[in-house]
mmCIF file of C-alpha atoms in Angstrom:
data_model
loop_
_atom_site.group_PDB
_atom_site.id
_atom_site.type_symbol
_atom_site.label_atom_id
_atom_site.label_comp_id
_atom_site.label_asym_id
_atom_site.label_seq_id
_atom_site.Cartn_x
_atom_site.Cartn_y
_atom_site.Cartn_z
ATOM 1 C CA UNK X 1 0.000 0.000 0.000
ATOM 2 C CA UNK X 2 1.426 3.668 -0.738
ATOM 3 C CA UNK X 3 -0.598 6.570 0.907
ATOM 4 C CA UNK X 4 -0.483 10.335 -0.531
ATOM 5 C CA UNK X 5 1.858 10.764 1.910
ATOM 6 C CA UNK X 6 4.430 8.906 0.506
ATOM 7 C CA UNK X 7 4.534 10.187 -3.127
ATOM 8 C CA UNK X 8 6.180 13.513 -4.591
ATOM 9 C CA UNK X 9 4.828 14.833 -7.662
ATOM 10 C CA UNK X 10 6.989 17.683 -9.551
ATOM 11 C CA UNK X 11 4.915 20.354 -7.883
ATOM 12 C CA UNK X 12 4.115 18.633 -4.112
ATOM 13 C CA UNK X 13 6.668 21.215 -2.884
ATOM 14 C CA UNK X 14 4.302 24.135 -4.042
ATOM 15 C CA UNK X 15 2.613 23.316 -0.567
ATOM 16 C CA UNK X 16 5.592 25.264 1.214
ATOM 17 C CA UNK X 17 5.080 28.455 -0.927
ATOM 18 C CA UNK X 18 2.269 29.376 1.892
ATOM 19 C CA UNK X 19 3.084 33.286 0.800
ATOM 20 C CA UNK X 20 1.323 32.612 -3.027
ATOM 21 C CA UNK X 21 -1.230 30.692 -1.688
ATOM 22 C CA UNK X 22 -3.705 33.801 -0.706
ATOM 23 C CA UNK X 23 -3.039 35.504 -4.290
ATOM 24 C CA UNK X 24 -5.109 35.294 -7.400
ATOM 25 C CA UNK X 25 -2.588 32.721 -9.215
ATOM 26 C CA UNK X 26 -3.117 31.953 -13.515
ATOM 27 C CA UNK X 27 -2.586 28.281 -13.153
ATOM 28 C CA UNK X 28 -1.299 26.594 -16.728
ATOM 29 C CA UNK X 29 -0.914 22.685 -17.954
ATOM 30 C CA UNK X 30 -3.493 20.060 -18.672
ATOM 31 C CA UNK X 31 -5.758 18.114 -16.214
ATOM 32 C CA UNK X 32 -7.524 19.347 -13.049
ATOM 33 C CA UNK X 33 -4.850 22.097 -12.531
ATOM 34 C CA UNK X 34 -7.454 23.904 -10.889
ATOM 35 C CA UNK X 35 -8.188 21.374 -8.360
ATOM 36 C CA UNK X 36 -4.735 20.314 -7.869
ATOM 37 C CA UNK X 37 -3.652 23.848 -6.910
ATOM 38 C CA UNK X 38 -6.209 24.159 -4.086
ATOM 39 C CA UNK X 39 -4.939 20.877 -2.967
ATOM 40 C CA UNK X 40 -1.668 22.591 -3.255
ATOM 41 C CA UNK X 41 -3.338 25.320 -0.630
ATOM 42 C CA UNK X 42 -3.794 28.440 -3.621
ATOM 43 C CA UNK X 43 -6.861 30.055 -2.419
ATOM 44 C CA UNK X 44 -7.491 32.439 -5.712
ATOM 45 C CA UNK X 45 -7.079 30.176 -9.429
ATOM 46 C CA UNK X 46 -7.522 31.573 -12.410
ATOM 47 C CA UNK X 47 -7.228 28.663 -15.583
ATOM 48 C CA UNK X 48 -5.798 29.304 -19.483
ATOM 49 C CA UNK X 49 -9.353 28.227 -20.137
ATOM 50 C CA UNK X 50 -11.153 31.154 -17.515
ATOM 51 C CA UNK X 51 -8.758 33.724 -18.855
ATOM 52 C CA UNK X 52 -9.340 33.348 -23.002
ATOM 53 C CA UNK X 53 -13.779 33.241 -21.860
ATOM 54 C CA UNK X 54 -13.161 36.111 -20.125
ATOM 55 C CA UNK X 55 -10.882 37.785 -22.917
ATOM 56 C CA UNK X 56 -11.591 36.037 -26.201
ATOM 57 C CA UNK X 57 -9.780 38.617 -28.411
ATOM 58 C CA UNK X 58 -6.378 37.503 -26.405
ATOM 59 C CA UNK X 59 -6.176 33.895 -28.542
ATOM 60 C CA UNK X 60 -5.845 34.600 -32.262
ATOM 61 C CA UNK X 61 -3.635 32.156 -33.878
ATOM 62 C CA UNK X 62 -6.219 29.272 -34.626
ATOM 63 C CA UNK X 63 -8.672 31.578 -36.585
ATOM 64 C CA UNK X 64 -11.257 28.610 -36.418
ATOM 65 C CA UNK X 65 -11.706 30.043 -32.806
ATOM 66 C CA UNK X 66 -11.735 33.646 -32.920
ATOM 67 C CA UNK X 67 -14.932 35.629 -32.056
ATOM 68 C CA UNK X 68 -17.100 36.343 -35.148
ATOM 69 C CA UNK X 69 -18.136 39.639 -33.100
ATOM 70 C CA UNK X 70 -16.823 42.283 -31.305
ATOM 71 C CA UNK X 71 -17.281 40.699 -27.792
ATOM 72 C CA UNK X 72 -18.661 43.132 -24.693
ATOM 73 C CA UNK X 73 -15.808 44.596 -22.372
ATOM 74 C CA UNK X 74 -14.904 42.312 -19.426
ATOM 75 C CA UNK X 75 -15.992 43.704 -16.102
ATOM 76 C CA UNK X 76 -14.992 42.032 -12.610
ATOM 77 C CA UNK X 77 -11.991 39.878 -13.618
ATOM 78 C CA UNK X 78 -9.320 39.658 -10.680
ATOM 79 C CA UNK X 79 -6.288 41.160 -11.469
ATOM 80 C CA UNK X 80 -3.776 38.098 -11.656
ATOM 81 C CA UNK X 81 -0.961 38.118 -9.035
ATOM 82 C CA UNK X 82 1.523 35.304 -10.267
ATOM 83 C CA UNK X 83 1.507 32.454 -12.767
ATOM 84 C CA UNK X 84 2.165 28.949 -11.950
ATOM 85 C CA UNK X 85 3.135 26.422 -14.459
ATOM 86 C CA UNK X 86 2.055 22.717 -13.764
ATOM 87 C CA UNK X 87 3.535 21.687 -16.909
ATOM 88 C CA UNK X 88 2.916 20.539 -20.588
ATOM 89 C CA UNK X 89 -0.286 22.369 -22.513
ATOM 90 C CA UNK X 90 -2.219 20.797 -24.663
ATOM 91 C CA UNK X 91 -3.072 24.481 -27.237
ATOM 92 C CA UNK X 92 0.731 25.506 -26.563
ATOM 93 C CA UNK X 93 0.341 28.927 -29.076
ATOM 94 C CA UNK X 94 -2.810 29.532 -26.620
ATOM 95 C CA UNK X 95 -0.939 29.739 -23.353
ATOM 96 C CA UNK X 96 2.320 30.717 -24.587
ATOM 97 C CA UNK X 97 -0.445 34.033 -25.865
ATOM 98 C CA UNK X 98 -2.119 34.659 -22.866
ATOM 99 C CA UNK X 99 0.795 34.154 -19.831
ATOM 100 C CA UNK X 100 3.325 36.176 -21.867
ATOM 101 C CA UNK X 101 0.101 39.114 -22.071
ATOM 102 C CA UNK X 102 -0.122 38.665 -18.166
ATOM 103 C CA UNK X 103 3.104 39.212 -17.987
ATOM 104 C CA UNK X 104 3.418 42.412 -20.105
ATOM 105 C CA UNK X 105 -0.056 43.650 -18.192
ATOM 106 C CA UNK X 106 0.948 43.012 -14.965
ATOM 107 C CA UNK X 107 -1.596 40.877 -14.461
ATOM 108 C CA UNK X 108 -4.353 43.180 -16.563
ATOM 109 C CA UNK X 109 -4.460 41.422 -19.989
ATOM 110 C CA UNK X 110 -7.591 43.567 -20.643
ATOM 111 C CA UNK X 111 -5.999 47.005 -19.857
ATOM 112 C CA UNK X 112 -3.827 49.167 -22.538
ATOM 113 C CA UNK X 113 -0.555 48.329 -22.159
ATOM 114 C CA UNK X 114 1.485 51.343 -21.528
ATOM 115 C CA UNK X 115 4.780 50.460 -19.878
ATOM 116 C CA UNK X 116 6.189 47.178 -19.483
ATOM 117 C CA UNK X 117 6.832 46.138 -15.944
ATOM 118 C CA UNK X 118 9.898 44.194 -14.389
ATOM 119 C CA UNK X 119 10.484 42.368 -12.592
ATOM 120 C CA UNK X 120 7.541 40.911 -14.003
ATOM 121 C CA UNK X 121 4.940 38.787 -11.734
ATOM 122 C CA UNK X 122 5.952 35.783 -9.795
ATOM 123 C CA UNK X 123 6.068 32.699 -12.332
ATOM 124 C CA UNK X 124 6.808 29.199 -10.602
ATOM 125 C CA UNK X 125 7.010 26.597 -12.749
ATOM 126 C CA UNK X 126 7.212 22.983 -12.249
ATOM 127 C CA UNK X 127 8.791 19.581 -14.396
ATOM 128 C CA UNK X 128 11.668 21.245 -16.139
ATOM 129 C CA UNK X 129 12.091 17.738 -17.861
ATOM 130 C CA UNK X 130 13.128 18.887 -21.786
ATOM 131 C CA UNK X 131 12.025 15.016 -23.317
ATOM 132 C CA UNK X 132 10.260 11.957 -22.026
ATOM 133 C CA UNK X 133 10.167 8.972 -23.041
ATOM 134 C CA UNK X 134 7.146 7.339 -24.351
ATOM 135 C CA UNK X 135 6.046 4.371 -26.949
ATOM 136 C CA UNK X 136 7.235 5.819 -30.230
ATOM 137 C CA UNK X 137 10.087 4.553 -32.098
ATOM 138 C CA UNK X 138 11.741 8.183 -32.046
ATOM 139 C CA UNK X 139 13.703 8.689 -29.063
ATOM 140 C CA UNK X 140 12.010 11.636 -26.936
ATOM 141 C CA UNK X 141 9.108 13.564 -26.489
ATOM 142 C CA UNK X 142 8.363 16.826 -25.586
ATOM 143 C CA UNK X 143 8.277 17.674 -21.962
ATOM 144 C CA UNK X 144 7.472 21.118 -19.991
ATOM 145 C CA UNK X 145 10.957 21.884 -20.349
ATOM 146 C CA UNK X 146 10.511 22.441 -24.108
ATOM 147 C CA UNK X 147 7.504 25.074 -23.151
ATOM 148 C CA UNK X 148 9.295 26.624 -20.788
ATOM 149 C CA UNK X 149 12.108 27.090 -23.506
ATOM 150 C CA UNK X 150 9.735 28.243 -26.026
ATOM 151 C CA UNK X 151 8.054 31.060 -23.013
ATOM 152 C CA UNK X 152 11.258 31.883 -21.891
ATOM 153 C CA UNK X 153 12.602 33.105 -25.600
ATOM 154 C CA UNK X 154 9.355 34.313 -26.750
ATOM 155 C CA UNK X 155 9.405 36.915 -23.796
ATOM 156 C CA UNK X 156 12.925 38.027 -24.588
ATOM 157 C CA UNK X 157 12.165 38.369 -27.808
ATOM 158 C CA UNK X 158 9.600 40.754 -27.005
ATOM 159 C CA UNK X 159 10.917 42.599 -24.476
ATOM 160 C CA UNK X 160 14.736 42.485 -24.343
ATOM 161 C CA UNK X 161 14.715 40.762 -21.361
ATOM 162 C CA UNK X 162 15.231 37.532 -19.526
ATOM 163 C CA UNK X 163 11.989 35.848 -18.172
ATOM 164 C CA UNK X 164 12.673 35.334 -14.418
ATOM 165 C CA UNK X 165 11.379 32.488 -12.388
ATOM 166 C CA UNK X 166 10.108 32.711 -8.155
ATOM 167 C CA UNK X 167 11.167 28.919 -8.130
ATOM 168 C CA UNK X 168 12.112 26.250 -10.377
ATOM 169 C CA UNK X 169 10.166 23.097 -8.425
ATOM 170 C CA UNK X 170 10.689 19.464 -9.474
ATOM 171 C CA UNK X 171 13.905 17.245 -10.278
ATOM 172 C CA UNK X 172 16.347 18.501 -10.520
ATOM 173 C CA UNK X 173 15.958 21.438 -8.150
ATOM 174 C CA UNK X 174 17.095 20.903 -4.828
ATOM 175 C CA UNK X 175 14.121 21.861 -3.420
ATOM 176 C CA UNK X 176 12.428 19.230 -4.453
ATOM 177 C CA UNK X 177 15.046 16.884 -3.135
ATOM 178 C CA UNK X 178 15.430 18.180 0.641
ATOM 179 C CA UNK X 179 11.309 18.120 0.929
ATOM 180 C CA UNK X 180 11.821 14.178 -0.085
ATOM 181 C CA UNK X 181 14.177 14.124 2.469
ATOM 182 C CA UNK X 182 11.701 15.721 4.688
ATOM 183 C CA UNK X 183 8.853 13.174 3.624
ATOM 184 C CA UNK X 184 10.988 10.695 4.214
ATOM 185 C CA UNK X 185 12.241 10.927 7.666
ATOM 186 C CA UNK X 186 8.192 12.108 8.682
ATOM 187 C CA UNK X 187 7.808 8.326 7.569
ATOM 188 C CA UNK X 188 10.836 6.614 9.144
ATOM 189 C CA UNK X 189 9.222 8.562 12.205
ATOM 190 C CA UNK X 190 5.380 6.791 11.825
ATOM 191 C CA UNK X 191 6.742 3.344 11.122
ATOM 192 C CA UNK X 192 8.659 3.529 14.488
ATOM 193 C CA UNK X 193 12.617 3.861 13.146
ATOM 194 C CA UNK X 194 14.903 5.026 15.549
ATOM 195 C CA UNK X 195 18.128 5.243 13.627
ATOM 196 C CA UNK X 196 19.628 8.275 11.611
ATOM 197 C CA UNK X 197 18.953 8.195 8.215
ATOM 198 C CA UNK X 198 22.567 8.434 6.739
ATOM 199 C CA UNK X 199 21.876 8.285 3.298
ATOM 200 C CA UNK X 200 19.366 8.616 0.456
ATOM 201 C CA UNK X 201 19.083 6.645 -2.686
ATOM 202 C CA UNK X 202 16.977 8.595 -5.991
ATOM 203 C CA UNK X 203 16.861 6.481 -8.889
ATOM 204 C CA UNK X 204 15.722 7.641 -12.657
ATOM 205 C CA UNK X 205 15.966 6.946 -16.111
ATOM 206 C CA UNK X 206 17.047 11.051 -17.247
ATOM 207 C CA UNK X 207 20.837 11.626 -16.448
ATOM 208 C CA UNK X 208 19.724 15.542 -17.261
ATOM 209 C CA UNK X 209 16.518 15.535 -14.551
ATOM 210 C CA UNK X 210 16.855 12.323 -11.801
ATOM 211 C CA UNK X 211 20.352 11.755 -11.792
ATOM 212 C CA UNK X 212 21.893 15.853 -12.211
ATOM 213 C CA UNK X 213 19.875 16.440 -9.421
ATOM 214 C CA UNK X 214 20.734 13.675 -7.149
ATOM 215 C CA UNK X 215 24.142 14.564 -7.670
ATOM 216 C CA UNK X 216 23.414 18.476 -7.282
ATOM 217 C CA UNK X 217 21.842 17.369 -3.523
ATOM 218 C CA UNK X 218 24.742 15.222 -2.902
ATOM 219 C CA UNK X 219 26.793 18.075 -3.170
ATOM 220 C CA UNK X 220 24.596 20.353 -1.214
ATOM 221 C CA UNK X 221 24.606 17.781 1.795
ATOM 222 C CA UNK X 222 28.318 17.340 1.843
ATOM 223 C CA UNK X 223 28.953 20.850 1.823
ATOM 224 C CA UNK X 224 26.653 21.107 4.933
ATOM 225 C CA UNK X 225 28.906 18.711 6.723
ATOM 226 C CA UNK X 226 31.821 20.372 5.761
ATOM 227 C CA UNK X 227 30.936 23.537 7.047
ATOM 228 C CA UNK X 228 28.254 23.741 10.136
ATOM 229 C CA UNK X 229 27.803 27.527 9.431
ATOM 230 C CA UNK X 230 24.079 27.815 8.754
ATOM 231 C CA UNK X 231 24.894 30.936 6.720
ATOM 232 C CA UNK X 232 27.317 30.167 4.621
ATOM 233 C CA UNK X 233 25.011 26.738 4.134
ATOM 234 C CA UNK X 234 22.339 28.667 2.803
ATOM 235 C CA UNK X 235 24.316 31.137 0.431
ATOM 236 C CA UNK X 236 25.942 28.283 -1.628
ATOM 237 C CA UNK X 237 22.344 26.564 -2.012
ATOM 238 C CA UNK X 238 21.454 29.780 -3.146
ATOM 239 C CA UNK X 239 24.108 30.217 -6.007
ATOM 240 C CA UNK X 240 23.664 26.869 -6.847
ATOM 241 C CA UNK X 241 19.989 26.541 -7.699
ATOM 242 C CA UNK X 242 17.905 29.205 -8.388
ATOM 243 C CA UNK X 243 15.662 27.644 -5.777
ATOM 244 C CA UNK X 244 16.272 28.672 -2.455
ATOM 245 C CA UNK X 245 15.208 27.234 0.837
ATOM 246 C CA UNK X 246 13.670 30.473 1.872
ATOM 247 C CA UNK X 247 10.672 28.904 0.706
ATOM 248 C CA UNK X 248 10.619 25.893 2.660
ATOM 249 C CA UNK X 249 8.274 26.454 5.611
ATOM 250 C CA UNK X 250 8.570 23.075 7.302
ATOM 251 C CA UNK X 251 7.124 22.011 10.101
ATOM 252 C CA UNK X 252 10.888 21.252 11.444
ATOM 253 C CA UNK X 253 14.211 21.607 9.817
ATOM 254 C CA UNK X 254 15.725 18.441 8.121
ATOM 255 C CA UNK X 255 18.547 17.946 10.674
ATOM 256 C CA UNK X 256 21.812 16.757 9.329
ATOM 257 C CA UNK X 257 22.235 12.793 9.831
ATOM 258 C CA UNK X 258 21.567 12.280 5.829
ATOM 259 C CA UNK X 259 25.404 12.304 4.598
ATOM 260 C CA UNK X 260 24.630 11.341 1.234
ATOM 261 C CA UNK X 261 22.340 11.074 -1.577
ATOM 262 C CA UNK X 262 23.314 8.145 -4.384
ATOM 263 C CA UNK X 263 22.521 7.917 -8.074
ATOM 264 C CA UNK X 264 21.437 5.204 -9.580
ATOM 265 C CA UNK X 265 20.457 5.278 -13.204
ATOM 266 C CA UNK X 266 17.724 3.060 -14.872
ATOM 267 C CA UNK X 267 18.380 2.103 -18.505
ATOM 268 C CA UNK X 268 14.259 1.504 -18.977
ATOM 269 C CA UNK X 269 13.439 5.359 -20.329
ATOM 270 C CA UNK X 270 15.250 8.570 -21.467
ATOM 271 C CA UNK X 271 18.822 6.528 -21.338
ATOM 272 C CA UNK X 272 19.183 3.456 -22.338
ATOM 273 C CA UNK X 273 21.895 1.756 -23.051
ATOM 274 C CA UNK X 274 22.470 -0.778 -25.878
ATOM 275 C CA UNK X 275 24.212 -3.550 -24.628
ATOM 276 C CA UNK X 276 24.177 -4.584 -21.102
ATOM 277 C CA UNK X 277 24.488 -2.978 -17.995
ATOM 278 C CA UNK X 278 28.402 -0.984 -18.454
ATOM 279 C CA UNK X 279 30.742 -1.449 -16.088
ATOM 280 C CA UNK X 280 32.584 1.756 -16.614
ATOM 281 C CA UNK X 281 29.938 4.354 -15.205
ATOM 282 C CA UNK X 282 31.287 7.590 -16.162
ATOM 283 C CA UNK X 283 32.128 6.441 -20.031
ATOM 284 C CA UNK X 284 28.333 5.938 -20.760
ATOM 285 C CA UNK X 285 26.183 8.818 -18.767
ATOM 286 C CA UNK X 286 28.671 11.875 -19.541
ATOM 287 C CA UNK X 287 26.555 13.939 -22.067
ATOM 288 C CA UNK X 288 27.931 16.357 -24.707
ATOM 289 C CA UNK X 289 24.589 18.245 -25.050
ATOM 290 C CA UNK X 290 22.983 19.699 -21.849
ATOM 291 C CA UNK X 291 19.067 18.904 -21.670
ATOM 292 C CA UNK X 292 18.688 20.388 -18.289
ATOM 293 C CA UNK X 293 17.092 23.991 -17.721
ATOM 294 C CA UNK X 294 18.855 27.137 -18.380
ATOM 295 C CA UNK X 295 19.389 28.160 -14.877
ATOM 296 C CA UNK X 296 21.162 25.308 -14.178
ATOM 297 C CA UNK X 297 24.713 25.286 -15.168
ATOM 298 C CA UNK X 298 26.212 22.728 -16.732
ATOM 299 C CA UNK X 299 28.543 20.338 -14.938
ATOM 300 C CA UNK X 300 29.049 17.278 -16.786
ATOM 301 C CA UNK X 301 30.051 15.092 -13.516
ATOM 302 C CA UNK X 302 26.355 15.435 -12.187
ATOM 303 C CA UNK X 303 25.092 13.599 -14.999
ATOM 304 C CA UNK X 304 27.516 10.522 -14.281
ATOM 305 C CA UNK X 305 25.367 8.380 -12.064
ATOM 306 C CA UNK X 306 26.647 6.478 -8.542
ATOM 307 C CA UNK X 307 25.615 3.396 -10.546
ATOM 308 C CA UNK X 308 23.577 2.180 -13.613
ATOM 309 C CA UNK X 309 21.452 -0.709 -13.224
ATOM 310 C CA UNK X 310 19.055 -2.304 -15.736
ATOM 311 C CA UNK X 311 15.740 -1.515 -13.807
ATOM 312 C CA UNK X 312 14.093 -0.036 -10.903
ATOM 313 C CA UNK X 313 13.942 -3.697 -9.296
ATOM 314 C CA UNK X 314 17.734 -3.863 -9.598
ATOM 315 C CA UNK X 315 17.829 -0.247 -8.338
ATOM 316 C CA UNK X 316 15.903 -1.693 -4.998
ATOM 317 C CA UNK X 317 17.752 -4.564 -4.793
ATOM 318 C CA UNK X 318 21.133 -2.606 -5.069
ATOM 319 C CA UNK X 319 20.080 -0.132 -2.333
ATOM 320 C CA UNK X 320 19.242 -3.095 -0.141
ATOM 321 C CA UNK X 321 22.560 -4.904 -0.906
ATOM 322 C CA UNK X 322 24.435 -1.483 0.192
ATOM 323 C CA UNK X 323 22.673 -1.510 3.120
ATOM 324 C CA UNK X 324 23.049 -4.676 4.410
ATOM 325 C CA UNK X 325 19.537 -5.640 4.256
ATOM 326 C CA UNK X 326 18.191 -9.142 3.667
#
């Protein structure tokens, strides 16, 4: 059995960004976004969907959809305080429209537009994943990272300027990592366990998403053994990731027993090697071409993976091994 409680989805985290969750937020992506955000604790939603009814002249590009008639003025529409993006559209030209004109409005899409403001609103986007894998013969398909590439040169274009994001949530921003850390040790708590936690084990099939990331934490964690000082702690995650732990209003701070967090990479999805499993690690995940998002700097040693293993049952049965557990 595996309660709620136990699983992370790219934007669980949004739960900790308590000082969005009383503003009027334009929530983007496909499924019950709406829903999902006031499970998130967002008060105020406004959908893609609410925002072209309420301003139909906004979405032009499919002309099978624009109004036949000049359309009344809008009266009573909230003023939209920050944009969150859940990930992947399914009418990308209609949302790429409509969040770049909240951005250039300030949040007024139906006013004139007179100057253009920035910093622009709050944007916190989640899944920065550039490909997935899926059943066709070609290798990847489009993920939210290829949106957010597309929004993010689309607004420069038009304004000279880079688009800036509140947070970055989901693999591999650490973030996302240190609340599964959190999660976990609430568990290890219910089921009784009385030992430390000493280290964590993330396994993944994207070298560029699951295993950067893992790596990027691993980092993070030894440099908070190295150096006790809170501070200086904080300012390196800070430089590192352009998520910070400012955000992360837990109900206690993650202490520091976890001293590690090991990769292991799954050759089932985005990687997948063609013969079997290598032996020589570093030879088969180091990638020329960086997939990851553009606020994360390259490093081509945190896409090289603790260990590759064929699946996620040998991933299991590896962490148990290194653990000493029957």
């Amino acid at each position: 059995q595996v309660s709620p409680e136990q699983v992370i989805l790219s934007h669980s985290p949004l739960r900790l960004f308590s000082q969005f969750h009383q503003k009027c937020m334009l929530v983007a992506g496909q499924g019950p976004v709406e829903e999902n955000a006031q499970n998130l604790g967002f008060k105020h939603v406004v959908t893609i969907e609410a925002l072209r009814k309420a301003y139909p002249l906004l979405d032009m590009v499919d002309q099978s959809r624009r109004p036949k008639e000049l359309p009344p003025p809008t009266t009573g529409f909230p003023t939209i305080e920050g944009v969150i993006l859940f990930g992947e559209p399914v009418r990308w030209e209609t949302s790429l429209q409509l969040i770049i004109d909240v951005l250039l409005s300030n949040g007024n899409p139906g006013a004139e537009l007179k100057d253009i403001p920035y910093p622009h609103l709050p944007v916190l986007a989640c899944n920065m994943d550039l490909l997935w894998m899926a059943e066709a013969k070609m290798p990847s398909r489009f993920g939210h990272g290829t949106f957010l590439l597309c929004l993010e040169n689309i607004y420069k274009k038009v304004t000279g300027r880079e688009l800036k994001y509140e947070a970055l949530i989901g693999k591999p921003s650490t973030v996302t990592y240190r609340y599964a850390e959190y999660l976990i040790k609430e568990q290890a708590e219910k089921q009784g366990w009385k030992s430390p936690i000493r280290r964590l084990y993330a396994v993944g099939d994207n070298p560029m998403s699951d295993i950067y990331g893992a790596n990027l934490y691993n980092n993070h964690l030894k440099s908070a053994h190295r150096n006790q000082d809170q501070a200086a702690v904080k300012k390196s995650l800070q430089a590192a990731s352009p998520s910070t732990e400012d955000h992360l209003e837990l109900r206690k701070d993650c202490n520091n027993s976890v001293e590690s967090c090991e990769s292991i990479l799954v050759c089932t999805g985005v990687y997948r090697h063609n013969a079997d499993v290598p032996s020589n690690t570093e030879e088969c995940t180091t990638e020329t071409v960086f997939h990851g998002h553009r606020d994360f700097c390259f490093d081509p040693s945190l896409v090289e993976a603790s260990y590759i293993v064929q699946d996620v049952n040998d991933a299991v049965q590896l962490a148990f091994k290194k653990e000493n557990w029957k």
